[in-house]
Amino acid sequence: MSLAVRGLGVQFGGVTALADVSFAVQPGTITSLIGPNGAGKTTAFNAITGYLRPSRGSVLYDGAPIVGLRPSQISQRGVVRTFQKTSVFPTLSVEANVMIGLHLRGRAGLWRILAGHRSVRAEEARLAAHAAEILAFVGLAHRRQAEASALPYGEQRLVELAVALAAEPRMLLLDEPAAGMTGGEKDIVSGLIRRIRDGGVTVFLVEHDMRMVMGISDTVIVLNNGRVIAEGDPAAIRSHPEVIRAYLGAGAPRG
Amino acid sequence: MDVLLQHLINGLVLGGTYALLGIGLTLIFGLMNVVNFAHGEFYTLGAYTAFAALALAGVGFFTALGTAIVVGAALGGLCERVLLRPLRGESIDTTMLVMIGVWIAMQNAELLGWGGVAKTIPHPFPTAPLTLGPLSVAPLRVFVFVTALALIAAAHLLIQRTRLGRAMRATFQDRDTAALMGVRIGRIHTATFAFGSALAAAAGALLGPVFLVYPSMGDLASLKAFSVVILGGLGNLAGATLGGLVLGVAEELGAGYVSSGYRDAVGFVIIILVLLFRPSGLFARAERIG
Amino acid sequence: MIVLARTALAVALVTAPLWLASSYHVHVLIMAGIFVILASSLNVLLGYTGLLSLGHAAFFGIGAYTSALLALKLEWSFWLALPAAAALAGTAGWAIGRLALKLRGAYFVLVTISFAGVIALVSTNWMELTNGPLGLPGIPAPALGPWSLRTKTAYYYLVLAAAAVAYLVCARLVRSRIGRAFLALRENEPLAESVGVDSTHYLVLATVVSAAMAGVAGSLYAHYTRFVSPEVFLFSYTVTMVIMVVAGGKGTLAGPVVGAVLFTILPEALREATSWQWQMLVYGVLLVLLVFFLPRGIVPGLQRLAPRRTP
């Protein structure tokens, strides 16, 4: 269940987004990826989950290389990600959103569906029950029928989380899950992330909120200018000179 | 060899007008992201306006051409203002459907107004062909080609050398920054649509006398315009100019050497092949996943 | 209430030839039925998967020609020609689906139009196969054992059955995980991929199913009018289909049905009063008005008026 990234490089034309990134995410942990804006964090996510083709390097999940696979194939192996910009299925209900997330949990094929076979109905009922469980877990049971795009921002992000969880990830990549949230909402999300980890899912997240990152992470990886500059537990990272320099700028007077 | 050159000449004449169509559409499609299926209808409008001016009002050829351009610009501007501006921000599918509606409405209005029988536009040029050695070309076609080139040059000048052109280019490259720099995006859109439609009308007025004028002549013109846009690259004026000439020549060669029935297929095949094999190479804004 | 309405509708449809005034009216219903199948097929692509294809008449035409040629030249029975027509149209759909993988939006539309344009030109020019503009006359009517389904009444029941099956196929598809995958692709493709929805697979599936259904409609049309010409590829058929789906309500099951019936009956009713140019002109204006005032179509508009029962 571990993720091993070695020598990952991503180039856009003349711009190097990621230069030479190597790190590992240990199974069963909450690992955070932090770094100043433009450090390449979302690019790394995109390259790992198949939305970008890296120019160089390898990504191994559970020992198997996943570079070059489509995102849906990577999801099938248990690696599921969320997106930085709020990403739901906008005109569909919250329940329908989660049902789509449960796509891989269904088996019904075209012919059985067309024939109206009763195993299809049984499966649909099973999936609907499961969707209800997931919604209860994230606290959105009362919003089942609501149109996803009509929800307030914080709840939309919970829908995103519910959809990702529905896909039964063994490793969950969260791209700024707490962005734009109130303090109370962030605490809820932190709690959910802990419970997800306790359920056996490895969580790998990108986040800017340092309090949250230091509070829940087992490991913190720091990216700057497309490279890893530090990796360790929160206490070590907090006092790491390179990290401090990256965030505050070398010799920059703070006023 | 002579036959080849003859085909080339005919192809260039046709290509010049295709270039006009293409330039107009590449501006509209490129700048406004509107799939203008009614583009061919402005072409038809230009042809019928020229017919009305020449056959009914009896004015001179250049006056007729000028009238067609003005009518095209006016109706284009009106169309943008009334139909497209309120829909700015909607998905491309929505504007596409609206333009399809305009297309159908305009074509059938023309059918009702002028009847389905094709009309010939009288022209003041002698019918005896000019001969240059083994090649012969009708004076009308020479005039069409020269005028088309002049209009293409004028279009290039407008885009490259005037304030309006600069504003249009800025809007195409980065709308938000252009707006912040004081460019009135709404006006630019109206101007672009009007300009593109005027070029289409000019193409119609020029080709009308060469061929016949009938209400559905715009259908193929629209698609060929898209073909030129795809060949030359979205928003690329030089590309559209070259693409138009290439399409004209390719059609003539195809009709001459392969089969005249499949002449119109050349444009379709270009669209399919280019989009299949070099969609991002020729496009600034190819849509991709993720 | 709804159950009562549905039963009444079913009874009315099944007994229609008995109470309709003339066989002309039955003819109109037959055409409406064929268009129900056609509009529903376009709805799968346009309404549910979110792919605007303006080449749908190509699948209709391919189905019509395939069925006609198999019946005329190889003397196949209608009951074999119809599935073959669906299969060939479905294959063409597969080709378009593979094209869609790289293209979306306007570029996909252009490719579908070009594809339809090339097919139309082939049917006009390949005289040896299709008899060109002269068309293929004398297509045999289907036979059920010793009975020929030549009469309008008999054909009406055939089309009614086919339309019912088409509706059922759409309903079952839409309410399944396949239907949800289509919706997911329409709503947010990157998100769909992230939860394991293989966009390649489902886009191609949508176009194949859609095209095959259109092919069925084409076959039914060919064996009804018993004459097929390149006119089946006319863009006006595609336009009519698009209006039916958009006006009826894209992305709903009842939408294309309502649209198809409305826009088959309306032109026939107006046939005496106006010419088809006026009709098409009205269609054009109507399309513009719909986009502005009723963008989701008639059926969703009605649904908003009716009280919602919570499922």
Short mmCIF file of C-alpha atoms in Angstrom, two decimals, chain A residues 1 19 22 30 53 71 75 97 111-114 121 131 140 145 149 166 188 202 204 206 212 233 249:
data_model
loop_
_atom_site.label_atom_id
_atom_site.label_comp_id
_atom_site.label_asym_id
_atom_site.label_seq_id
_atom_site.Cartn_x
_atom_site.Cartn_y
_atom_site.Cartn_z
CA MET A 1 0.00 0.00 0.00
CA ALA A 19 12.71 18.95 -11.34
CA SER A 22 11.71 11.57 -4.81
CA ILE A 30 -1.24 10.55 7.15
CA ARG A 53 2.47 12.55 -18.17
CA PRO A 71 -6.61 8.01 -14.14
CA SER A 75 -8.30 4.51 -9.34
CA ASN A 97 -22.81 12.01 -6.76
CA TRP A 111 -26.68 -7.06 -21.21
CA ARG A 112 -27.89 -7.82 -17.71
CA ILE A 113 -28.96 -4.21 -17.34
CA LEU A 114 -30.88 -4.24 -20.62
CA ARG A 121 -31.99 -4.43 -8.83
CA ALA A 131 -24.19 5.50 -0.32
CA LEU A 140 -24.37 14.91 4.85
CA GLN A 145 -31.53 15.03 -2.33
CA SER A 149 -23.78 22.74 -6.87
CA ALA A 166 -17.14 5.73 -2.19
CA ILE A 188 -14.45 18.35 11.15
CA THR A 202 -3.29 5.79 3.68
CA PHE A 204 -1.62 11.76 1.38
CA VAL A 206 -1.55 18.76 0.07
CA MET A 212 -3.85 21.45 10.52
CA ASP A 233 7.88 14.27 11.29
CA GLY A 249 12.86 33.84 1.86
#
